[in-house]
Short mmCIF file of C-alpha atoms in Angstrom, two decimals:
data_model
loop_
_atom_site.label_atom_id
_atom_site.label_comp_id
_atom_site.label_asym_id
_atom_site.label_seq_id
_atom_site.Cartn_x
_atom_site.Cartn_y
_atom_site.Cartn_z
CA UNK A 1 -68.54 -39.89 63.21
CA UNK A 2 -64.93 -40.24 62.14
CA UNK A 3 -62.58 -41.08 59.43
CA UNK A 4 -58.92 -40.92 59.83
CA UNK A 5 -56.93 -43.49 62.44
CA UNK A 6 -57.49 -40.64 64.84
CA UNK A 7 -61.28 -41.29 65.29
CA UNK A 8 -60.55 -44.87 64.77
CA UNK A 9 -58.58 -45.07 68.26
CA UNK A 10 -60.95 -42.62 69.41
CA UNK A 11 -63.73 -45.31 68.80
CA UNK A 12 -61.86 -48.18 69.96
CA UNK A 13 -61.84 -46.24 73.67
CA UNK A 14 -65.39 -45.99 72.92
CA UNK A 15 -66.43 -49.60 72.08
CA UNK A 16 -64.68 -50.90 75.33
CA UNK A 17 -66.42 -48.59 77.85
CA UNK A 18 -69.54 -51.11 79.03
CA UNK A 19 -71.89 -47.65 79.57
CA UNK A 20 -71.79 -46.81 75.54
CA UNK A 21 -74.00 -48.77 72.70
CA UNK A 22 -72.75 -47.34 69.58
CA UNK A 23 -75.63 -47.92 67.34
CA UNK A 24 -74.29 -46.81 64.06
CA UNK A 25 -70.44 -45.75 62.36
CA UNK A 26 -70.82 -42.61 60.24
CA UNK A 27 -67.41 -42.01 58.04
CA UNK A 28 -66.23 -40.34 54.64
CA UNK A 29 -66.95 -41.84 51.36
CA UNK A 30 -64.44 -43.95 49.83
CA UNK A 31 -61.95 -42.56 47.91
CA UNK A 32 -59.77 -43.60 45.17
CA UNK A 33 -56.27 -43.68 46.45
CA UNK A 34 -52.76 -44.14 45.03
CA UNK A 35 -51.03 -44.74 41.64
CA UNK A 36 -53.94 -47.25 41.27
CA UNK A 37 -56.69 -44.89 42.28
CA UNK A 38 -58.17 -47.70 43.85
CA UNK A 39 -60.58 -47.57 47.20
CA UNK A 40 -58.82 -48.49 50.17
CA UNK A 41 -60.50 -48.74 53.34
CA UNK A 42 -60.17 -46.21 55.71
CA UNK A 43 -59.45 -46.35 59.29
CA UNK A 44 -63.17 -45.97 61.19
CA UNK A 45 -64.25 -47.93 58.08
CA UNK A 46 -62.33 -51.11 58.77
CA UNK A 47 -62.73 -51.10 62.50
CA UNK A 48 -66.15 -50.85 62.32
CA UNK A 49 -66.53 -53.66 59.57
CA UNK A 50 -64.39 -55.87 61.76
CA UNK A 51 -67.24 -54.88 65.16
CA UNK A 52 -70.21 -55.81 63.00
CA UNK A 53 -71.56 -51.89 63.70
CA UNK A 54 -73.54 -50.31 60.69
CA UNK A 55 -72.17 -48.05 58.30
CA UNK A 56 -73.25 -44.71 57.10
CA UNK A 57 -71.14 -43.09 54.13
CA UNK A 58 -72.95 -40.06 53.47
CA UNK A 59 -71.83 -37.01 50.73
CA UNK A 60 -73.43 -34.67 52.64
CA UNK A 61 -76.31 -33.77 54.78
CA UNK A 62 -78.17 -31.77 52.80
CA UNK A 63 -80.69 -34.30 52.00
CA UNK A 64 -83.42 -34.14 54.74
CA UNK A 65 -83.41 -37.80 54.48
CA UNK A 66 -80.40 -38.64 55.62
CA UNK A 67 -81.01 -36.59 58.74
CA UNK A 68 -83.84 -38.28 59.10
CA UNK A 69 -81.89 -41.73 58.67
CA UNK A 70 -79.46 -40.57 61.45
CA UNK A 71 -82.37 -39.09 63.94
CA UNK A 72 -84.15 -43.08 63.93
CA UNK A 73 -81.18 -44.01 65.87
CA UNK A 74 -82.77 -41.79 68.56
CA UNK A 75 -79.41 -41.15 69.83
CA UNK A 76 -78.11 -40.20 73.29
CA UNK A 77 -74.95 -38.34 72.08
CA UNK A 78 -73.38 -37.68 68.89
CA UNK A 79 -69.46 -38.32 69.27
CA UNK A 80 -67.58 -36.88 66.41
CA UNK A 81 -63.86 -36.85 66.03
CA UNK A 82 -61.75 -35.99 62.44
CA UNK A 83 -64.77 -36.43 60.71
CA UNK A 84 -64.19 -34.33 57.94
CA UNK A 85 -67.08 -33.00 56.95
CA UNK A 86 -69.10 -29.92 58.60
CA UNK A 87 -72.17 -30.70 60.35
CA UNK A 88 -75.64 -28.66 60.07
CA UNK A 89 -77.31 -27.72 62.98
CA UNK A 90 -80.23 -30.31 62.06
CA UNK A 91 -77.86 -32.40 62.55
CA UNK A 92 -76.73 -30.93 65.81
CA UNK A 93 -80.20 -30.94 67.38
CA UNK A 94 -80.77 -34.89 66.00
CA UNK A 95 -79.10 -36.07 69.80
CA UNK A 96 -81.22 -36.28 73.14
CA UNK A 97 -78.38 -34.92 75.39
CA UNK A 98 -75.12 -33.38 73.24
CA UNK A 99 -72.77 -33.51 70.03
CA UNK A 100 -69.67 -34.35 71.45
CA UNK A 101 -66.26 -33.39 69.51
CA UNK A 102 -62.99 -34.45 70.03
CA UNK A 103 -60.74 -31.75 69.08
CA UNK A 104 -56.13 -32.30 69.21
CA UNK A 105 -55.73 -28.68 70.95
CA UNK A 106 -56.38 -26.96 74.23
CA UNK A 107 -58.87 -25.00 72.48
CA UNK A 108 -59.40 -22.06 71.82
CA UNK A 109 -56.13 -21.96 70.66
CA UNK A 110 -55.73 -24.17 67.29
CA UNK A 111 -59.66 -24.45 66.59
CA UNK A 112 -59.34 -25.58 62.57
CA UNK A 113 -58.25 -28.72 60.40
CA UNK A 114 -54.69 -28.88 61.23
CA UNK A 115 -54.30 -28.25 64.84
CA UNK A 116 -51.21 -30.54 66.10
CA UNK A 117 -49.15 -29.42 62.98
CA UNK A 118 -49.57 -25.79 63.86
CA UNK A 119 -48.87 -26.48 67.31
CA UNK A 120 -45.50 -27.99 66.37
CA UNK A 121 -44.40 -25.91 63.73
CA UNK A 122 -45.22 -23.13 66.24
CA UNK A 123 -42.61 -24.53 68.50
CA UNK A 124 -45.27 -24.71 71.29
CA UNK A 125 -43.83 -27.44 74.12
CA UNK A 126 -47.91 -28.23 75.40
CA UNK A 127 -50.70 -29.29 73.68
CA UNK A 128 -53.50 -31.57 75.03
CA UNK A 129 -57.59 -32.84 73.63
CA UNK A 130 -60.68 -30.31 74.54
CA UNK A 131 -64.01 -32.34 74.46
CA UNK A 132 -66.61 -29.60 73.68
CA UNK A 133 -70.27 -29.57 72.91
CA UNK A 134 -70.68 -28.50 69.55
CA UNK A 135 -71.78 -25.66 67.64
CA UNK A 136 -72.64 -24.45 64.11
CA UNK A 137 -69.27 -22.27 64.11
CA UNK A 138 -66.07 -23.77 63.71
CA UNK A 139 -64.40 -25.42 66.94
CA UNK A 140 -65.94 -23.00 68.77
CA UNK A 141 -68.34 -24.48 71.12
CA UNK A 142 -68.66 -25.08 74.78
CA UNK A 143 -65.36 -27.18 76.23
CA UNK A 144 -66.25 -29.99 78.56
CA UNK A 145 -63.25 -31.63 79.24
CA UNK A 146 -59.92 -30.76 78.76
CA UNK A 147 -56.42 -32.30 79.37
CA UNK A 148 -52.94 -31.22 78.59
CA UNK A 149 -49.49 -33.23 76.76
CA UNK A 150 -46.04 -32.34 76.80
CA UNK A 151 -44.43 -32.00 73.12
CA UNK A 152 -41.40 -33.41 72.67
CA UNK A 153 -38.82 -31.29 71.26
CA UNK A 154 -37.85 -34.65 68.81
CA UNK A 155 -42.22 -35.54 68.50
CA UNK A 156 -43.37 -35.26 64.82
CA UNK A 157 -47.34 -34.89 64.26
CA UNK A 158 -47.15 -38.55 63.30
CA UNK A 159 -45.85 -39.24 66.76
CA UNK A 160 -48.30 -36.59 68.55
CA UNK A 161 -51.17 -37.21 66.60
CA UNK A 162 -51.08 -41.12 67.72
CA UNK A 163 -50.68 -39.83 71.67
CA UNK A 164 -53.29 -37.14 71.32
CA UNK A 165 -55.74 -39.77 70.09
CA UNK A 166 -55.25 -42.42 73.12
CA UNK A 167 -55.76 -39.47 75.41
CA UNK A 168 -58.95 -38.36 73.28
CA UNK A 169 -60.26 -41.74 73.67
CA UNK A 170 -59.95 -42.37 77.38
CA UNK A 171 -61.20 -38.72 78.65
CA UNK A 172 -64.16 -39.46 76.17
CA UNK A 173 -65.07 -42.49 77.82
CA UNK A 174 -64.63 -40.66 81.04
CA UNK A 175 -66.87 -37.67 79.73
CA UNK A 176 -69.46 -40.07 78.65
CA UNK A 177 -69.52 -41.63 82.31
CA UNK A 178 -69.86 -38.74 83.62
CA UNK A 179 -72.83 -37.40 81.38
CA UNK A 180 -74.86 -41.05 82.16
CA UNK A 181 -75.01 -40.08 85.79
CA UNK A 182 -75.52 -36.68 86.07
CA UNK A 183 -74.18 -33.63 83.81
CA UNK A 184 -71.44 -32.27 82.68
CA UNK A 185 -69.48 -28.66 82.73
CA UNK A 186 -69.86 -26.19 79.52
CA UNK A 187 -67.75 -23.42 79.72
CA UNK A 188 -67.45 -21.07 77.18
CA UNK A 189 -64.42 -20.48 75.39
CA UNK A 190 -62.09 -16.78 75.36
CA UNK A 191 -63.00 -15.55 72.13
CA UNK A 192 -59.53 -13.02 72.97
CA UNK A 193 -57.65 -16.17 72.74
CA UNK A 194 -58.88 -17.85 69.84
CA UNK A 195 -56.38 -18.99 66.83
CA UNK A 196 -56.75 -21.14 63.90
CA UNK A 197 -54.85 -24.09 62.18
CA UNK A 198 -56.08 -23.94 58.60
CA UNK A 199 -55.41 -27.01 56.87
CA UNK A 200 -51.58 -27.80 55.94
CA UNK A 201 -51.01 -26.92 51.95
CA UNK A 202 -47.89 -29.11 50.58
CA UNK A 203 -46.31 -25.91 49.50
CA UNK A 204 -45.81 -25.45 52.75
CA UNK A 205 -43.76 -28.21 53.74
CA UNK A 206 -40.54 -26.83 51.34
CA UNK A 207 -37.47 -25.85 53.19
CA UNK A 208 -36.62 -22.66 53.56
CA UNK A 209 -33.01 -23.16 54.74
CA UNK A 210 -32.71 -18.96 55.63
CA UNK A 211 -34.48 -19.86 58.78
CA UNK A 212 -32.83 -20.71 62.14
CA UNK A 213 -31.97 -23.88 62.45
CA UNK A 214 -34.67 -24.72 65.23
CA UNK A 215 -37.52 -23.79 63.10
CA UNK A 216 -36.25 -26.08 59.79
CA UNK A 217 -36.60 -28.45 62.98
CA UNK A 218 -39.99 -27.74 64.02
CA UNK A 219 -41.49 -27.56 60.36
CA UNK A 220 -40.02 -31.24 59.68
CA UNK A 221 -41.21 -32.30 62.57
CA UNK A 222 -44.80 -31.05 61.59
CA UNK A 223 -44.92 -32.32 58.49
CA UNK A 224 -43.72 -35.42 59.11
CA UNK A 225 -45.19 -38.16 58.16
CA UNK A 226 -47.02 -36.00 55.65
CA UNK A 227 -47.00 -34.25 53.64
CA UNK A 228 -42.92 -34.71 54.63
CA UNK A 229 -41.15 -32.12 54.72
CA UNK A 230 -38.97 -31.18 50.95
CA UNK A 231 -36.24 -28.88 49.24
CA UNK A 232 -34.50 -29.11 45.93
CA UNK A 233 -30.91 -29.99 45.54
CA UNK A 234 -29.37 -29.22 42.42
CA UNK A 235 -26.94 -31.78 41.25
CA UNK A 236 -25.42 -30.04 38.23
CA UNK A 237 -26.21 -27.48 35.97
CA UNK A 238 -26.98 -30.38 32.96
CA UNK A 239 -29.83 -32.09 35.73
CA UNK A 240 -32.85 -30.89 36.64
CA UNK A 241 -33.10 -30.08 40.49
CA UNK A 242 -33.76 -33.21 43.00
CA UNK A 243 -36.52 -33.11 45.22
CA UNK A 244 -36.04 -34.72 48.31
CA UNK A 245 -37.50 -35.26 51.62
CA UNK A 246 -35.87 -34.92 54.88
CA UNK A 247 -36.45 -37.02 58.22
CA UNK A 248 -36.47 -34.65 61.49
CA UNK A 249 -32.96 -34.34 62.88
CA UNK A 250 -30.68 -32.15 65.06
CA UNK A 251 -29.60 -29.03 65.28
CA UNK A 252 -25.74 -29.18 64.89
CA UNK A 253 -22.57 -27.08 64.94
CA UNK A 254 -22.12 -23.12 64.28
CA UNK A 255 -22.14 -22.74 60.26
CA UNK A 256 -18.51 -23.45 59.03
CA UNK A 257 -16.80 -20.25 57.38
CA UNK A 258 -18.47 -19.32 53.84
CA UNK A 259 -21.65 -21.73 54.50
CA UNK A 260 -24.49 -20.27 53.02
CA UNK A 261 -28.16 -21.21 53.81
CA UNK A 262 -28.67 -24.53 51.85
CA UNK A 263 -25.40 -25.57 51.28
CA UNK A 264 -25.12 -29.53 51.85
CA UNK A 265 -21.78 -29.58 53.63
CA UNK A 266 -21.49 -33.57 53.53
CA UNK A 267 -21.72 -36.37 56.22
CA UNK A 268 -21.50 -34.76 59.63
CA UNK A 269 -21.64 -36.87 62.55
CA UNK A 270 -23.55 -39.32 60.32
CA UNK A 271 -26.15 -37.06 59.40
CA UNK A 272 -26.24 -34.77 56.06
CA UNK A 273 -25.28 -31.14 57.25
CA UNK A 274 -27.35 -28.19 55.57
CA UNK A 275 -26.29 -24.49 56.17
CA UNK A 276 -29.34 -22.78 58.03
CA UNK A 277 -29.50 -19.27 58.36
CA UNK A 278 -27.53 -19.98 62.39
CA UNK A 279 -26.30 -23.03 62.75
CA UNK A 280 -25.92 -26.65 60.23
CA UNK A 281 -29.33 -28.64 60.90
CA UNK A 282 -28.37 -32.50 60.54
CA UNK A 283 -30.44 -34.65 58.69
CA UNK A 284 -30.40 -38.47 59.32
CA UNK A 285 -32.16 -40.01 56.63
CA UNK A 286 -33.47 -38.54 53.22
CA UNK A 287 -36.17 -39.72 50.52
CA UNK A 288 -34.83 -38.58 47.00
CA UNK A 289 -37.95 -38.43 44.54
CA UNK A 290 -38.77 -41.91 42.85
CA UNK A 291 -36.09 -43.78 45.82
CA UNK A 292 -36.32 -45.43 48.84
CA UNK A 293 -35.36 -44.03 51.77
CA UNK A 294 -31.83 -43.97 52.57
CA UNK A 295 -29.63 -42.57 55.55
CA UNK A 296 -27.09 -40.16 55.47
CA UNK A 297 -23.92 -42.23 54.17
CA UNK A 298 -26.14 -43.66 51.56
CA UNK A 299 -26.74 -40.11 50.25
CA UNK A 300 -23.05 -38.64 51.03
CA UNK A 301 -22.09 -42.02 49.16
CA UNK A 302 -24.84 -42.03 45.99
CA UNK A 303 -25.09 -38.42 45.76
CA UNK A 304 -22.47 -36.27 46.83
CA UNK A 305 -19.26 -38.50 45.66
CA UNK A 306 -17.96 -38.93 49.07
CA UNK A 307 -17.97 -42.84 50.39
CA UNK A 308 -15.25 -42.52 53.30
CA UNK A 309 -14.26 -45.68 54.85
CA UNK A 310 -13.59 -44.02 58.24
CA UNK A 311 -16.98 -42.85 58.20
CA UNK A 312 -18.76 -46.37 56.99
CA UNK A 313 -16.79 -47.69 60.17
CA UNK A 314 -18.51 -45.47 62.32
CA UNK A 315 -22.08 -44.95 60.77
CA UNK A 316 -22.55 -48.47 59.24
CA UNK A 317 -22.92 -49.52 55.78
CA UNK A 318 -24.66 -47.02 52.70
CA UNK A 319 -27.61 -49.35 53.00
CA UNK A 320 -30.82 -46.94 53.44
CA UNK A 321 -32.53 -46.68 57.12
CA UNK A 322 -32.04 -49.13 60.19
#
């Protein structure tokens, strides 16, 4: 039970282990997507249409007979993994041995929707994947398994989210080996540690340049590639204010005398320099709203007036990103 390309490399570990029959894909409906609102195929959806494996698109569970659709699988295990959808306890009790769920924190810490963009925002260096025997309460059954990963101090969730779900996928397989020969441990998790990652709001991906510079860094990070992280530049007073969407950078220089948080103080080491609340953060690329993406001399050269020859010779043509 899946949906996003999370659960789709989590199955993918899955399908290649010779110990594991998956009889039957359970994923999200389709949604209408886009400018077009048309139905694209998601992740789990695709891979398991390419593997021949039957599909199961339930609303919800409520309906005793889709339980009872799911039960005449008589399955061993129930794997979930960014599902999206919570999960009666019928439909807990439908497997023979254990619901298994493969959660992107070292839980109990980040049990919740959004766990690797907390973790980043948070500035946290470690992370890792808990495999834990589900309960009816959020995130907070049994672990089983757990392993740990370094973050990056340049990884955005896009980045993390990709290693978490390789890792996910191989101790999985391992978990499942070990539950076909014998058992498994359950250990119970420190309800004194327990935090949450509700799920990320796009509100909460603007800017708020009176921060220090490092945590403008971590929240770009986190919400890149989405929602992407935003503020508004205001070209003049007769046009409306730009939204636009910054890449994760650097932290930069000390703020220049009279630099207040937000100023864009031009092309700075190739990179567009915005006054933080410490120090200039240094952006490489932007998205303006309705534009492609474009790197900082592209900007300093559309937008701010300032195409300097000295700098094209050193940061390459205003052509948008590499």
């Amino acid at each position: 039970m899946g949906t996003p390309e999370f659960a789709a490399t989590v199955l993918e570990h899955v399908l290649a282990s010779e110990d594991v029959t998956v009889a039957a894909v359970y994923t999200q409906p389709d949604r209408p997507c886009g400018r077009g609102k048309k139905c694209l195929l998601g992740p789990v959806k695709k891979l398991a249409l390419e593997k021949g494996l039957p599909i199961h698109q339930p609303e919800t569970f409520r309906d005793p007979a889709e339980v009872a659709r799911l039960a005449a699988y008589k399955p061993d295990v129930l794997l979930v993994a960014a599902y999206g959808m919570i999960l009666p306890q019928a439909v807990l009790d439908v497997p023979a041995r254990m619901p298994l769920n493969v959660h992107a924190s070292l839980l109990p810490a980040w049990r919740g929707a959004a766990p690797i963009e907390r973790s980043i925002a948070a500035g946290e260096t470690l992370t890792g994947v808990t495999i834990m025997r589900m309960a009816l309460a959020l995130d907070a059954g049994p672990m089983v398994m757990q392993r740990t990963l370094g973050i990056g101090v340049n990884d955005t969730a896009g980045v993390l989210r990709a290693e978490l779900a390789d890792l996910g996928g191989r101790l999985l397989a391992h978990c499942l080996k070990r539950l076909r020969v014998g058992s498994v441990p359950c250990i119970d998790q420190d309800p004194a540690r327990v935090t949450y990652a509700k799920k990320i709001d796009k509100a909460e991906a603007l800017i708020d340049w009176t921060k220090p510079a490092a945590e403008v860094h971590n929240l770009i990070r986190a919400m890149t590639p989405n929602p992407g992280a935003f503020f508004f530049w205001k070209q003049s007073a007769d046009k409306p204010a730009l939204r636009i969407i910054a890449q994760p950078g650097k932290v930069g220089c000390p703020l220049p005398p009279g630099a207040k948080p937000g100023d864009i103080l031009g092309l700075m080491d190739c990179h567009i320099g915005i006054a933080c609340a410490d120090a200039v953060y240094l952006i490489p690329a932007v998205i303006p709203a309705g534009k492609r993406p474009m790197n900082g001399q592209a900007f300093s050269c559309g937008y701010l007036g300032k195409c300097d020859e000295d700098a094209m010779a050193v940061c390459g043509p205003p052509d948008g990103l590499a």
